[in-house]
Amino acid sequence: MAVRAHDDPAAGVPDRGVEAGGGPAPRIAQQPDARVAPGDPGIANQLARFLLTCPKPDLRDTVNALAIIARVNEVTHNLTRLDFPEYLETLALAYIENAQLGGGRNVEMLGQAYDVIRKAIDSASAQKRQDLLPRLREMKTQVEGWLKQAN
């Protein structure tokens, strides 16, 4: 069942309950279709990115963002046998943001981010996506630095 704004006037409005991601989550992120089986991977990618980077902390939800973008990558890869570097970039960002929950840096999550970034760089290179490569390489360098600090 797809969520449509006219079905529920509160869709997209923050729920006032506290979620595991460190604050209230937009109601749309709590809907099963958005979280488990997005009908449009581009929109789901944008939703995940919004949940990760929103300038209003009370709208951020890194845990749900990770669930959404992980599912997007799984579904698109299974359907097309391709990896979409922009979706992998969002997945890496989700791992990075979740690695920082609780004030520290979760080395296991950073390792997952690093693996995803390498995969995104390979995919972007194969697809000649010069628009993404500089950002991905910068992310890789930053995560490498964090991993070195942790060891």
Short mmCIF file of C-alpha atoms in Angstrom, two decimals:
data_model
loop_
_atom_site.label_atom_id
_atom_site.label_comp_id
_atom_site.label_asym_id
_atom_site.label_seq_id
_atom_site.Cartn_x
_atom_site.Cartn_y
_atom_site.Cartn_z
CA MET A 1 0.00 0.00 0.00
CA ALA A 2 1.55 3.28 -1.09
CA VAL A 3 1.38 6.29 1.19
CA ARG A 4 -0.31 9.27 -0.39
CA ALA A 5 -0.39 12.67 1.27
CA HIS A 6 -4.14 13.11 0.66
CA ASP A 7 -4.92 9.84 2.50
CA ASP A 8 -3.44 11.09 5.72
CA PRO A 9 -3.07 14.83 6.31
CA ALA A 10 -0.35 14.10 8.86
CA ALA A 11 1.81 12.12 6.40
CA GLY A 12 5.30 13.52 6.46
CA VAL A 13 4.67 15.40 9.71
CA PRO A 14 6.94 14.36 12.57
CA ASP A 15 5.45 11.91 15.02
CA ARG A 16 6.01 13.18 18.54
CA GLY A 17 7.10 9.76 19.82
CA VAL A 18 10.84 9.26 20.24
CA GLU A 19 12.32 6.77 17.78
CA ALA A 20 15.52 4.76 18.05
CA GLY A 21 17.25 7.04 15.56
CA GLY A 22 17.70 9.81 18.08
CA GLY A 23 14.46 11.75 17.78
CA PRO A 24 11.05 11.92 16.22
CA ALA A 25 10.80 10.35 12.77
CA PRO A 26 8.74 11.60 9.87
CA ARG A 27 5.61 9.44 9.70
CA ILE A 28 6.32 8.42 6.12
CA ALA A 29 9.53 6.72 7.25
CA GLN A 30 7.44 4.58 9.58
CA GLN A 31 5.23 3.28 6.77
CA PRO A 32 6.07 -0.28 5.68
CA ASP A 33 6.19 0.54 1.95
CA ALA A 34 8.70 3.35 2.45
CA ARG A 35 10.86 1.34 4.82
CA VAL A 36 10.73 -2.16 3.34
CA ALA A 37 9.83 -2.05 -0.36
CA PRO A 38 10.10 1.37 -1.92
CA GLY A 39 8.19 1.62 -5.19
CA ASP A 40 10.53 4.24 -6.62
CA PRO A 41 14.18 3.82 -5.67
CA GLY A 42 15.04 7.40 -6.62
CA ILE A 43 12.45 8.82 -4.25
CA ALA A 44 13.43 6.35 -1.53
CA ASN A 45 17.08 7.42 -1.99
CA GLN A 46 16.04 11.07 -1.60
CA LEU A 47 14.02 10.22 1.52
CA ALA A 48 16.98 8.40 3.06
CA ARG A 49 19.29 11.30 2.22
CA PHE A 50 16.81 13.75 3.76
CA LEU A 51 16.61 11.66 6.94
CA LEU A 52 20.42 11.65 7.12
CA THR A 53 21.15 15.29 6.33
CA CYS A 54 18.13 17.35 7.33
CA PRO A 55 19.33 20.56 9.00
CA LYS A 56 16.58 20.14 11.64
CA PRO A 57 17.84 17.49 14.08
CA ASP A 58 14.32 16.58 15.18
CA LEU A 59 13.58 15.38 11.62
CA ARG A 60 16.72 13.26 11.26
CA ASP A 61 16.37 9.50 11.60
CA THR A 62 19.59 7.74 10.69
CA VAL A 63 18.37 4.28 11.70
CA ASN A 64 15.36 4.35 9.36
CA ALA A 65 17.48 5.98 6.65
CA LEU A 66 19.90 3.05 6.80
CA ALA A 67 17.03 0.55 6.55
CA ILE A 68 15.50 2.39 3.58
CA ILE A 69 18.68 2.80 1.55
CA ALA A 70 19.93 -0.72 2.30
CA ARG A 71 16.65 -2.05 0.89
CA VAL A 72 16.90 0.26 -2.14
CA ASN A 73 20.35 -1.10 -2.95
CA GLU A 74 19.23 -4.69 -2.46
CA VAL A 75 16.13 -4.32 -4.66
CA THR A 76 17.79 -2.36 -7.46
CA HIS A 77 20.74 -4.76 -7.59
CA ASN A 78 18.46 -7.82 -7.63
CA LEU A 79 16.28 -6.34 -10.40
CA THR A 80 18.98 -4.88 -12.64
CA ARG A 81 22.18 -6.70 -11.61
CA LEU A 82 23.73 -3.23 -11.52
CA ASP A 83 24.93 -1.13 -8.64
CA PHE A 84 23.82 2.49 -8.70
CA PRO A 85 26.71 4.58 -7.36
CA GLU A 86 24.43 7.38 -6.11
CA TYR A 87 22.47 4.88 -4.01
CA LEU A 88 25.70 3.33 -2.74
CA GLU A 89 26.90 6.82 -1.80
CA THR A 90 23.77 7.31 0.31
CA LEU A 91 24.25 3.87 1.88
CA ALA A 92 27.84 4.76 2.81
CA LEU A 93 26.64 8.05 4.30
CA ALA A 94 24.04 6.13 6.33
CA TYR A 95 26.73 3.83 7.71
CA ILE A 96 28.91 6.84 8.57
CA GLU A 97 26.07 8.68 10.32
CA ASN A 98 25.03 5.57 12.25
CA ALA A 99 28.66 4.92 13.21
CA GLN A 100 28.60 8.22 15.08
CA LEU A 101 25.48 7.53 17.16
CA GLY A 102 26.20 7.74 20.86
CA GLY A 103 29.08 10.16 20.43
CA GLY A 104 31.75 7.65 19.40
CA ARG A 105 32.72 6.01 16.15
CA ASN A 106 31.59 2.43 15.58
CA VAL A 107 34.52 0.85 13.76
CA GLU A 108 32.42 -1.99 12.34
CA MET A 109 29.99 0.49 10.74
CA LEU A 110 32.89 2.55 9.42
CA GLY A 111 34.31 -0.62 7.88
CA GLN A 112 30.98 -1.26 6.19
CA ALA A 113 30.95 2.33 4.93
CA TYR A 114 34.45 1.88 3.55
CA ASP A 115 33.48 -1.29 1.69
CA VAL A 116 30.41 0.40 0.21
CA ILE A 117 32.43 3.46 -0.85
CA ARG A 118 34.93 1.24 -2.66
CA LYS A 119 32.06 -0.51 -4.43
CA ALA A 120 30.53 2.88 -5.32
CA ILE A 121 33.85 4.09 -6.76
CA ASP A 122 34.14 0.94 -8.87
CA SER A 123 30.57 1.32 -10.08
CA ALA A 124 30.94 5.04 -10.81
CA SER A 125 34.18 4.39 -12.70
CA ALA A 126 32.62 1.62 -14.78
CA GLN A 127 29.65 3.86 -15.59
CA LYS A 128 31.91 6.86 -16.28
CA ARG A 129 30.14 8.89 -13.59
CA GLN A 130 32.73 11.64 -13.26
CA ASP A 131 30.17 13.72 -11.35
CA LEU A 132 30.34 11.33 -8.37
CA LEU A 133 33.96 10.21 -8.30
CA PRO A 134 35.51 13.24 -6.52
CA ARG A 135 32.91 13.09 -3.71
CA LEU A 136 33.30 9.35 -3.33
CA ARG A 137 37.10 9.58 -3.22
CA GLU A 138 36.85 12.31 -0.58
CA MET A 139 34.51 10.14 1.52
CA LYS A 140 36.91 7.21 1.17
CA THR A 141 39.86 9.30 2.36
CA GLN A 142 37.90 10.58 5.37
CA VAL A 143 36.74 7.11 6.41
CA GLU A 144 40.27 5.74 5.97
CA GLY A 145 41.48 8.44 8.37
CA TRP A 146 38.84 7.54 10.96
CA LEU A 147 39.69 3.86 10.67
CA LYS A 148 43.40 4.60 11.15
CA GLN A 149 42.63 6.67 14.24
CA ALA A 150 40.59 3.81 15.67
CA ASN A 151 43.41 1.28 15.23
#
